[in-house]
Amino acid sequence: MIIPEKIYIYRLTHIENLDYILTKNKIICPNHPDAEKDYINIGDKSLIENRKEKVINLEPGGTFSDYVAFYFGARSPMLYEIQKGYNGVEKRDPEELIYLVSDFTTIKLLNIQYIFTDGHAYNHLSQFFNEEKDLKEIDWKAVNLVKWNDTEEVL
């Protein structure tokens, strides 16, 4: 797969978390000692809980809660679930949601350790990567789709 020239990364969060993020001048993972106890999680609560135990078997290691999740695409299945109240996820008004946007080049320049996957990180079929060369494993066409389903076009 051809890697895009500029790779944006997106973090979806509740607007009330913005003050905390700006005060700390960074986004903090759930396991960080400075993690905000009143941080408003907007995702699937059972998935958030399960991530605390899911071990990452790739450097720098840890569990999912040692990382801040970003998406490569601006539209995600999680955004759909939040806007629709689907799959047991609390429905939120669009005005409550914001995207924090950065890019992969900035992550490299700041020497931030990272991992990424070629699918939903909790899915057992997804592979984990920690090297820039492996960005070719991402299905960039699927990342930028507006709708997701199993079609010949996607497969």
Tab-separated table of N, CA and C in Angstrom:
chain	number	residue	atom	x	y	z
A	1	MET	N	0.854	-1.177	0.000
A	1	MET	CA	0.000	0.000	0.000
A	1	MET	C	0.896	1.236	0.000
A	2	ILE	N	0.530	2.233	-0.775
A	2	ILE	CA	1.292	3.471	-0.847
A	2	ILE	C	1.014	4.312	0.391
A	3	ILE	N	2.090	4.737	1.040
A	3	ILE	CA	1.970	5.540	2.259
A	3	ILE	C	1.717	6.994	1.860
A	4	PRO	N	0.720	7.642	2.446
A	4	PRO	CA	0.455	9.050	2.127
A	4	PRO	C	1.663	9.936	2.474
A	5	GLU	N	1.801	11.026	1.738
A	5	GLU	CA	2.903	11.949	1.986
A	5	GLU	C	2.816	12.565	3.379
A	6	LYS	N	1.613	12.950	3.780
A	6	LYS	CA	1.392	13.518	5.117
A	6	LYS	C	0.370	12.624	5.824
A	7	ILE	N	0.739	12.121	6.985
A	7	ILE	CA	-0.134	11.237	7.751
A	7	ILE	C	-0.635	11.985	8.978
A	8	TYR	N	-1.921	12.268	8.983
A	8	TYR	CA	-2.538	12.926	10.130
A	8	TYR	C	-2.987	11.878	11.130
A	9	ILE	N	-2.983	12.256	12.399
A	9	ILE	CA	-3.523	11.397	13.454
A	9	ILE	C	-4.559	12.202	14.229
A	10	TYR	N	-5.614	11.505	14.656
A	10	TYR	CA	-6.782	12.162	15.257
A	10	TYR	C	-7.109	11.537	16.607
A	11	ARG	N	-7.336	12.395	17.571
A	11	ARG	CA	-7.767	11.964	18.904
A	11	ARG	C	-9.140	12.567	19.167
A	12	LEU	N	-10.121	11.728	19.371
A	12	LEU	CA	-11.481	12.166	19.662
A	12	LEU	C	-11.633	12.234	21.178
A	13	THR	N	-12.144	13.364	21.679
A	13	THR	CA	-12.310	13.516	23.117
A	13	THR	C	-13.508	14.412	23.422
A	14	HIS	N	-13.901	14.421	24.669
A	14	HIS	CA	-14.981	15.290	25.114
A	14	HIS	C	-14.441	16.709	25.265
A	15	ILE	N	-15.221	17.694	24.876
A	15	ILE	CA	-14.765	19.085	24.922
A	15	ILE	C	-14.387	19.527	26.338
A	16	GLU	N	-15.019	18.952	27.352
A	16	GLU	CA	-14.691	19.327	28.730
A	16	GLU	C	-13.313	18.819	29.170
A	17	ASN	N	-12.705	17.933	28.384
A	17	ASN	CA	-11.344	17.476	28.679
A	17	ASN	C	-10.295	18.463	28.171
A	18	LEU	N	-10.696	19.387	27.331
A	18	LEU	CA	-9.744	20.289	26.690
A	18	LEU	C	-8.991	21.155	27.699
A	19	ASP	N	-9.670	21.676	28.697
A	19	ASP	CA	-9.007	22.516	29.701
A	19	ASP	C	-7.879	21.743	30.387
A	20	TYR	N	-8.151	20.501	30.770
A	20	TYR	CA	-7.139	19.659	31.417
A	20	TYR	C	-5.957	19.415	30.472
A	21	ILE	N	-6.250	19.099	29.226
A	21	ILE	CA	-5.195	18.834	28.244
A	21	ILE	C	-4.327	20.072	28.051
A	22	LEU	N	-4.959	21.234	27.933
A	22	LEU	CA	-4.205	22.474	27.732
A	22	LEU	C	-3.418	22.864	28.984
A	23	THR	N	-3.967	22.617	30.152
A	23	THR	CA	-3.265	22.922	31.406
A	23	THR	C	-2.006	22.062	31.529
A	24	LYS	N	-2.116	20.797	31.196
A	24	LYS	CA	-0.973	19.881	31.274
A	24	LYS	C	-0.044	20.035	30.061
A	25	ASN	N	-0.559	20.659	29.011
A	25	ASN	CA	0.182	20.840	27.762
A	25	ASN	C	0.540	19.513	27.099
A	26	LYS	N	-0.278	18.518	27.367
A	26	LYS	CA	-0.095	17.215	26.743
A	26	LYS	C	-1.316	16.344	27.016
A	27	ILE	N	-1.423	15.299	26.237
A	27	ILE	CA	-2.463	14.302	26.463
A	27	ILE	C	-1.816	13.188	27.273
A	28	ILE	N	-2.468	12.770	28.319
A	28	ILE	CA	-1.887	11.797	29.239
A	28	ILE	C	-2.651	10.483	29.153
A	29	CYS	N	-1.902	9.387	29.120
A	29	CYS	CA	-2.532	8.062	29.062
A	29	CYS	C	-3.199	7.735	30.396
A	30	PRO	N	-4.156	6.815	30.385
A	30	PRO	CA	-4.887	6.471	31.615
A	30	PRO	C	-4.011	5.971	32.763
A	31	ASN	N	-2.879	5.323	32.478
A	31	ASN	CA	-2.027	4.786	33.540
A	31	ASN	C	-1.025	5.800	34.091
A	32	HIS	N	-0.966	6.973	33.538
A	32	HIS	CA	-0.003	7.990	33.983
A	32	HIS	C	-0.365	8.472	35.391
A	33	PRO	N	0.638	8.712	36.262
A	33	PRO	CA	0.343	9.191	37.619
A	33	PRO	C	-0.441	10.510	37.653
A	34	ASP	N	-0.297	11.333	36.616
A	34	ASP	CA	-1.015	12.612	36.566
A	34	ASP	C	-2.356	12.519	35.844
A	35	ALA	N	-2.801	11.299	35.536
A	35	ALA	CA	-4.072	11.147	34.817
A	35	ALA	C	-5.206	11.777	35.626
A	36	GLU	N	-6.057	12.502	34.947
A	36	GLU	CA	-7.176	13.218	35.572
A	36	GLU	C	-8.277	12.225	35.940
A	37	LYS	N	-8.617	12.179	37.221
A	37	LYS	CA	-9.659	11.241	37.665
A	37	LYS	C	-11.029	11.622	37.115
A	38	ASP	N	-11.230	12.900	36.787
A	38	ASP	CA	-12.518	13.357	36.265
A	38	ASP	C	-12.539	13.459	34.735
A	39	TYR	N	-11.536	12.878	34.093
A	39	TYR	CA	-11.484	12.870	32.629
A	39	TYR	C	-12.741	12.180	32.097
A	40	ILE	N	-13.385	12.771	31.140
A	40	ILE	CA	-14.637	12.215	30.608
A	40	ILE	C	-14.322	11.272	29.449
A	41	ASN	N	-14.500	9.980	29.707
A	41	ASN	CA	-14.327	8.985	28.645
A	41	ASN	C	-15.589	8.962	27.798
A	42	ILE	N	-15.411	8.895	26.506
A	42	ILE	CA	-16.568	8.935	25.611
A	42	ILE	C	-16.766	7.639	24.845
A	43	GLY	N	-15.894	6.679	25.048
A	43	GLY	CA	-15.960	5.446	24.276
A	43	GLY	C	-16.719	4.332	24.967
A	44	ASP	N	-16.486	3.144	24.485
A	44	ASP	CA	-17.101	1.922	24.987
A	44	ASP	C	-16.476	1.589	26.347
A	45	LYS	N	-17.265	1.723	27.414
A	45	LYS	CA	-16.737	1.552	28.777
A	45	LYS	C	-16.164	0.154	29.012
A	46	SER	N	-16.794	-0.873	28.456
A	46	SER	CA	-16.269	-2.232	28.656
A	46	SER	C	-14.931	-2.398	27.934
A	47	LEU	N	-14.802	-1.804	26.766
A	47	LEU	CA	-13.544	-1.858	26.029
A	47	LEU	C	-12.446	-1.105	26.788
A	48	ILE	N	-12.783	0.053	27.332
A	48	ILE	CA	-11.817	0.842	28.113
A	48	ILE	C	-11.323	0.021	29.303
A	49	GLU	N	-12.232	-0.668	29.976
A	49	GLU	CA	-11.851	-1.513	31.121
A	49	GLU	C	-10.971	-2.672	30.674
A	50	ASN	N	-11.349	-3.334	29.582
A	50	ASN	CA	-10.578	-4.482	29.098
A	50	ASN	C	-9.173	-4.085	28.659
A	51	ARG	N	-9.020	-2.862	28.181
A	51	ARG	CA	-7.709	-2.392	27.723
A	51	ARG	C	-6.699	-2.303	28.863
A	52	LYS	N	-7.174	-2.183	30.081
A	52	LYS	CA	-6.262	-2.098	31.222
A	52	LYS	C	-5.435	-3.363	31.377
A	53	GLU	N	-5.984	-4.489	30.923
A	53	GLU	CA	-5.322	-5.783	31.076
A	53	GLU	C	-4.646	-6.271	29.793
A	54	LYS	N	-4.949	-5.666	28.677
A	54	LYS	CA	-4.425	-6.139	27.383
A	54	LYS	C	-2.958	-5.724	27.230
A	55	VAL	N	-2.071	-6.699	27.185
A	55	VAL	CA	-0.633	-6.459	27.115
A	55	VAL	C	-0.211	-6.237	25.659
A	56	ILE	N	0.673	-5.266	25.475
A	56	ILE	CA	1.265	-4.988	24.165
A	56	ILE	C	2.607	-5.711	24.116
A	57	ASN	N	2.734	-6.697	23.228
A	57	ASN	CA	3.952	-7.504	23.146
A	57	ASN	C	4.915	-6.964	22.090
A	58	LEU	N	5.135	-5.673	22.122
A	58	LEU	CA	6.030	-5.020	21.174
A	58	LEU	C	6.599	-3.800	21.884
A	59	GLU	N	7.866	-3.512	21.659
A	59	GLU	CA	8.484	-2.341	22.306
A	59	GLU	C	7.726	-1.078	21.945
A	60	PRO	N	7.439	-0.217	22.865
A	60	PRO	CA	7.938	-0.141	24.226
A	60	PRO	C	7.144	-0.944	25.254
A	61	GLY	N	6.173	-1.760	24.845
A	61	GLY	CA	5.470	-2.650	25.759
A	61	GLY	C	4.402	-1.972	26.583
A	62	GLY	N	4.018	-2.619	27.686
A	62	GLY	CA	2.978	-2.093	28.562
A	62	GLY	C	1.618	-2.651	28.203
A	63	THR	N	0.582	-1.939	28.638
A	63	THR	CA	-0.788	-2.311	28.299
A	63	THR	C	-1.395	-1.175	27.478
A	64	PHE	N	-2.579	-1.397	26.972
A	64	PHE	CA	-3.272	-0.363	26.202
A	64	PHE	C	-3.421	0.928	27.001
A	65	SER	N	-3.560	0.806	28.318
A	65	SER	CA	-3.752	1.994	29.168
A	65	SER	C	-2.471	2.799	29.354
A	66	ASP	N	-1.362	2.312	28.808
A	66	ASP	CA	-0.105	3.057	28.837
A	66	ASP	C	0.052	3.938	27.592
A	67	TYR	N	-0.974	3.953	26.765
A	67	TYR	CA	-0.926	4.693	25.499
A	67	TYR	C	-2.128	5.621	25.375
A	68	VAL	N	-1.985	6.608	24.521
A	68	VAL	CA	-3.095	7.474	24.145
A	68	VAL	C	-3.490	7.050	22.735
A	69	ALA	N	-4.733	6.651	22.576
A	69	ALA	CA	-5.197	6.152	21.282
A	69	ALA	C	-5.483	7.299	20.308
A	70	PHE	N	-4.983	7.150	19.111
A	70	PHE	CA	-5.254	8.058	17.998
A	70	PHE	C	-5.738	7.222	16.824
A	71	TYR	N	-6.455	7.860	15.931
A	71	TYR	CA	-6.881	7.223	14.684
A	71	TYR	C	-6.104	7.832	13.533
A	72	PHE	N	-5.913	7.037	12.483
A	72	PHE	CA	-5.333	7.584	11.257
A	72	PHE	C	-6.395	8.315	10.435
A	73	GLY	N	-7.647	7.927	10.568
A	73	GLY	CA	-8.722	8.533	9.784
A	73	GLY	C	-9.560	9.486	10.615
A	74	ALA	N	-10.068	10.521	9.966
A	74	ALA	CA	-10.891	11.513	10.672
A	74	ALA	C	-12.259	10.950	11.037
A	75	ARG	N	-12.739	9.995	10.289
A	75	ARG	CA	-14.028	9.368	10.593
A	75	ARG	C	-13.741	7.959	11.090
A	76	SER	N	-14.327	7.622	12.221
A	76	SER	CA	-14.047	6.310	12.792
A	76	SER	C	-15.344	5.621	13.199
A	77	PRO	N	-15.303	4.297	13.291
A	77	PRO	CA	-16.474	3.586	13.794
A	77	PRO	C	-16.855	4.051	15.205
A	78	MET	N	-15.875	4.429	16.022
A	78	MET	CA	-16.177	4.900	17.378
A	78	MET	C	-16.978	6.194	17.334
A	79	LEU	N	-16.647	7.092	16.426
A	79	LEU	CA	-17.415	8.329	16.286
A	79	LEU	C	-18.869	7.991	15.969
A	80	TYR	N	-19.087	7.044	15.084
A	80	TYR	CA	-20.441	6.613	14.745
A	80	TYR	C	-21.163	6.084	15.990
A	81	GLU	N	-20.470	5.222	16.752
A	81	GLU	CA	-21.091	4.642	17.950
A	81	GLU	C	-21.460	5.725	18.961
A	82	ILE	N	-20.602	6.727	19.109
A	82	ILE	CA	-20.861	7.808	20.065
A	82	ILE	C	-22.024	8.674	19.596
A	83	GLN	N	-22.064	8.989	18.324
A	83	GLN	CA	-23.132	9.852	17.812
A	83	GLN	C	-24.483	9.151	17.799
A	84	LYS	N	-24.483	7.836	17.643
A	84	LYS	CA	-25.737	7.081	17.579
A	84	LYS	C	-26.121	6.423	18.897
A	85	GLY	N	-25.194	6.367	19.858
A	85	GLY	CA	-25.473	5.629	21.086
A	85	GLY	C	-25.551	4.148	20.791
A	86	TYR	N	-24.698	3.674	19.928
A	86	TYR	CA	-24.711	2.303	19.422
A	86	TYR	C	-23.804	1.408	20.266
A	87	ASN	N	-24.155	0.142	20.368
A	87	ASN	CA	-23.311	-0.853	21.055
A	87	ASN	C	-23.105	-0.539	22.535
A	88	GLY	N	-24.070	0.079	23.168
A	88	GLY	CA	-23.957	0.384	24.591
A	88	GLY	C	-23.103	1.606	24.912
A	89	VAL	N	-22.651	2.320	23.891
A	89	VAL	CA	-21.856	3.533	24.099
A	89	VAL	C	-22.816	4.692	24.333
A	90	GLU	N	-22.509	5.514	25.345
A	90	GLU	CA	-23.368	6.655	25.652
A	90	GLU	C	-23.424	7.619	24.474
A	91	LYS	N	-24.639	7.953	24.063
A	91	LYS	CA	-24.831	8.885	22.955
A	91	LYS	C	-24.426	10.284	23.387
A	92	ARG	N	-23.708	10.970	22.515
A	92	ARG	CA	-23.246	12.337	22.792
A	92	ARG	C	-23.652	13.254	21.650
A	93	ASP	N	-23.957	14.494	21.999
A	93	ASP	CA	-24.227	15.498	20.970
A	93	ASP	C	-22.920	15.844	20.278
A	94	PRO	N	-22.950	16.121	18.980
A	94	PRO	CA	-21.718	16.486	18.268
A	94	PRO	C	-20.985	17.678	18.887
A	95	GLU	N	-21.723	18.595	19.526
A	95	GLU	CA	-21.097	19.770	20.137
A	95	GLU	C	-20.209	19.397	21.325
A	96	GLU	N	-20.379	18.197	21.866
A	96	GLU	CA	-19.579	17.753	23.008
A	96	GLU	C	-18.246	17.136	22.585
A	97	LEU	N	-18.099	16.871	21.298
A	97	LEU	CA	-16.934	16.141	20.803
A	97	LEU	C	-15.984	17.048	20.042
A	98	ILE	N	-14.705	16.838	20.276
A	98	ILE	CA	-13.691	17.574	19.511
A	98	ILE	C	-12.616	16.599	19.044
A	99	TYR	N	-11.972	16.964	17.964
A	99	TYR	CA	-10.817	16.227	17.482
A	99	TYR	C	-9.564	17.022	17.779
A	100	LEU	N	-8.573	16.346	18.308
A	100	LEU	CA	-7.235	16.894	18.433
A	100	LEU	C	-6.452	16.284	17.276
A	101	VAL	N	-5.782	17.108	16.513
A	101	VAL	CA	-5.142	16.638	15.295
A	101	VAL	C	-3.643	16.940	15.335
A	102	SER	N	-2.860	15.956	14.975
A	102	SER	CA	-1.423	16.123	14.817
A	102	SER	C	-1.019	15.332	13.579
A	103	ASP	N	0.260	15.087	13.443
A	103	ASP	CA	0.701	14.296	12.301
A	103	ASP	C	1.885	13.420	12.697
A	104	PHE	N	2.119	12.416	11.898
A	104	PHE	CA	3.158	11.434	12.205
A	104	PHE	C	4.544	12.071	12.217
A	105	THR	N	4.767	13.053	11.364
A	105	THR	CA	6.065	13.737	11.325
A	105	THR	C	6.371	14.380	12.672
A	106	THR	N	5.385	14.995	13.297
A	106	THR	CA	5.576	15.625	14.611
A	106	THR	C	5.925	14.580	15.664
A	107	ILE	N	5.274	13.439	15.613
A	107	ILE	CA	5.568	12.355	16.558
A	107	ILE	C	7.033	11.950	16.426
A	108	LYS	N	7.507	11.816	15.199
A	108	LYS	CA	8.916	11.450	14.970
A	108	LYS	C	9.859	12.544	15.453
A	109	LEU	N	9.562	13.797	15.105
A	109	LEU	CA	10.436	14.913	15.492
A	109	LEU	C	10.558	15.056	17.005
A	110	LEU	N	9.485	14.748	17.723
A	110	LEU	CA	9.490	14.847	19.181
A	110	LEU	C	10.015	13.578	19.855
A	111	ASN	N	10.405	12.601	19.039
A	111	ASN	CA	10.941	11.333	19.565
A	111	ASN	C	9.969	10.624	20.495
A	112	ILE	N	8.685	10.681	20.175
A	112	ILE	CA	7.664	10.021	20.982
A	112	ILE	C	7.583	8.554	20.569
A	113	GLN	N	7.671	7.661	21.538
A	113	GLN	CA	7.524	6.247	21.237
A	113	GLN	C	6.072	5.969	20.866
A	114	TYR	N	5.865	5.049	19.958
A	114	TYR	CA	4.520	4.767	19.478
A	114	TYR	C	4.398	3.315	19.047
A	115	ILE	N	3.172	2.894	18.966
A	115	ILE	CA	2.808	1.658	18.279
A	115	ILE	C	1.596	1.995	17.430
A	116	PHE	N	1.371	1.223	16.397
A	116	PHE	CA	0.156	1.360	15.605
A	116	PHE	C	-0.244	-0.011	15.105
A	117	THR	N	-1.486	-0.114	14.683
A	117	THR	CA	-2.008	-1.392	14.208
A	117	THR	C	-2.599	-1.241	12.816
A	118	ASP	N	-2.803	-2.370	12.175
A	118	ASP	CA	-3.417	-2.369	10.845
A	118	ASP	C	-4.925	-2.590	10.930
A	119	GLY	N	-5.494	-2.426	12.107
A	119	GLY	CA	-6.932	-2.577	12.322
A	119	GLY	C	-7.259	-2.140	13.744
A	120	HIS	N	-8.454	-2.457	14.183
A	120	HIS	CA	-8.835	-2.124	15.556
A	120	HIS	C	-7.851	-2.807	16.498
A	121	ALA	N	-7.249	-2.045	17.377
A	121	ALA	CA	-6.164	-2.560	18.215
A	121	ALA	C	-6.583	-3.709	19.120
A	122	TYR	N	-7.849	-3.799	19.462
A	122	TYR	CA	-8.285	-4.867	20.359
A	122	TYR	C	-8.646	-6.151	19.599
A	123	ASN	N	-8.736	-6.058	18.290
A	123	ASN	CA	-9.088	-7.213	17.470
A	123	ASN	C	-7.898	-8.167	17.376
A	124	HIS	N	-8.128	-9.450	17.607
A	124	HIS	CA	-7.038	-10.427	17.594
A	124	HIS	C	-6.412	-10.604	16.205
A	125	LEU	N	-7.080	-10.152	15.161
A	125	LEU	CA	-6.527	-10.255	13.808
A	125	LEU	C	-5.577	-9.103	13.464
A	126	SER	N	-5.652	-8.032	14.224
A	126	SER	CA	-4.818	-6.858	13.940
A	126	SER	C	-3.375	-7.113	14.338
A	127	GLN	N	-2.470	-6.585	13.525
A	127	GLN	CA	-1.046	-6.695	13.802
A	127	GLN	C	-0.533	-5.371	14.361
A	128	PHE	N	0.462	-5.468	15.238
A	128	PHE	CA	1.063	-4.296	15.865
A	128	PHE	C	2.412	-3.991	15.221
A	129	PHE	N	2.715	-2.698	15.120
A	129	PHE	CA	3.966	-2.241	14.521
A	129	PHE	C	4.524	-1.080	15.336
A	130	ASN	N	5.846	-0.895	15.253
A	130	ASN	CA	6.465	0.237	15.937
A	130	ASN	C	7.579	0.887	15.102
A	131	GLU	N	7.544	0.637	13.809
A	131	GLU	CA	8.545	1.212	12.920
A	131	GLU	C	7.861	1.895	11.746
A	132	GLU	N	8.403	3.033	11.370
A	132	GLU	CA	7.817	3.832	10.289
A	132	GLU	C	7.673	3.037	8.996
A	133	LYS	N	8.628	2.179	8.690
A	133	LYS	CA	8.579	1.406	7.442
A	133	LYS	C	7.314	0.558	7.338
A	134	ASP	N	6.731	0.218	8.481
A	134	ASP	CA	5.540	-0.637	8.489
A	134	ASP	C	4.238	0.123	8.241
A	135	LEU	N	4.311	1.427	8.056
A	135	LEU	CA	3.110	2.182	7.691
A	135	LEU	C	2.532	1.677	6.372
A	136	LYS	N	3.329	0.994	5.585
A	136	LYS	CA	2.847	0.409	4.324
A	136	LYS	C	1.845	-0.712	4.565
A	137	GLU	N	1.784	-1.229	5.793
A	137	GLU	CA	0.842	-2.289	6.142
A	137	GLU	C	-0.572	-1.762	6.396
A	138	ILE	N	-0.713	-0.463	6.514
A	138	ILE	CA	-2.026	0.150	6.758
A	138	ILE	C	-2.790	0.222	5.442
A	139	ASP	N	-4.052	-0.114	5.465
A	139	ASP	CA	-4.911	0.017	4.291
A	139	ASP	C	-5.410	1.465	4.245
A	140	TRP	N	-4.639	2.324	3.595
A	140	TRP	CA	-4.926	3.758	3.590
A	140	TRP	C	-6.224	4.085	2.867
A	141	LYS	N	-6.596	3.255	1.920
A	141	LYS	CA	-7.875	3.469	1.237
A	141	LYS	C	-9.029	3.277	2.236
A	142	ALA	N	-8.946	2.220	3.040
A	142	ALA	CA	-9.983	1.957	4.044
A	142	ALA	C	-9.987	3.032	5.130
A	143	VAL	N	-8.814	3.520	5.509
A	143	VAL	CA	-8.710	4.554	6.544
A	143	VAL	C	-9.536	5.779	6.170
A	144	ASN	N	-9.548	6.121	4.905
A	144	ASN	CA	-10.206	7.351	4.462
A	144	ASN	C	-11.640	7.159	3.971
A	145	LEU	N	-12.185	5.950	4.128
A	145	LEU	CA	-13.566	5.719	3.732
A	145	LEU	C	-14.539	6.458	4.649
A	146	VAL	N	-15.699	6.761	4.122
A	146	VAL	CA	-16.760	7.401	4.902
A	146	VAL	C	-17.661	6.335	5.517
A	147	LYS	N	-17.817	5.217	4.847
A	147	LYS	CA	-18.628	4.105	5.341
A	147	LYS	C	-17.789	2.842	5.299
A	148	TRP	N	-18.046	1.950	6.275
A	148	TRP	CA	-17.283	0.714	6.344
A	148	TRP	C	-18.230	-0.463	6.245
A	149	ASN	N	-17.883	-1.389	5.386
A	149	ASN	CA	-18.562	-2.672	5.297
A	149	ASN	C	-17.702	-3.585	4.455
A	150	ASP	N	-18.009	-4.859	4.453
A	150	ASP	CA	-17.220	-5.816	3.692
A	150	ASP	C	-17.694	-5.833	2.247
A	151	THR	N	-16.951	-5.155	1.394
A	151	THR	CA	-17.256	-5.149	-0.029
A	151	THR	C	-15.988	-5.525	-0.785
A	152	GLU	N	-16.130	-5.872	-2.044
A	152	GLU	CA	-14.963	-6.176	-2.870
A	152	GLU	C	-14.030	-4.970	-2.936
A	153	GLU	N	-14.607	-3.760	-2.906
A	153	GLU	CA	-13.817	-2.534	-2.974
A	153	GLU	C	-12.866	-2.422	-1.780
A	154	VAL	N	-13.322	-2.821	-0.607
A	154	VAL	CA	-12.503	-2.730	0.596
A	154	VAL	C	-11.567	-3.920	0.706
A	155	LEU	N	-12.085	-5.104	0.408
A	155	LEU	CA	-11.283	-6.322	0.546
A	155	LEU	C	-10.236	-6.354	-0.527
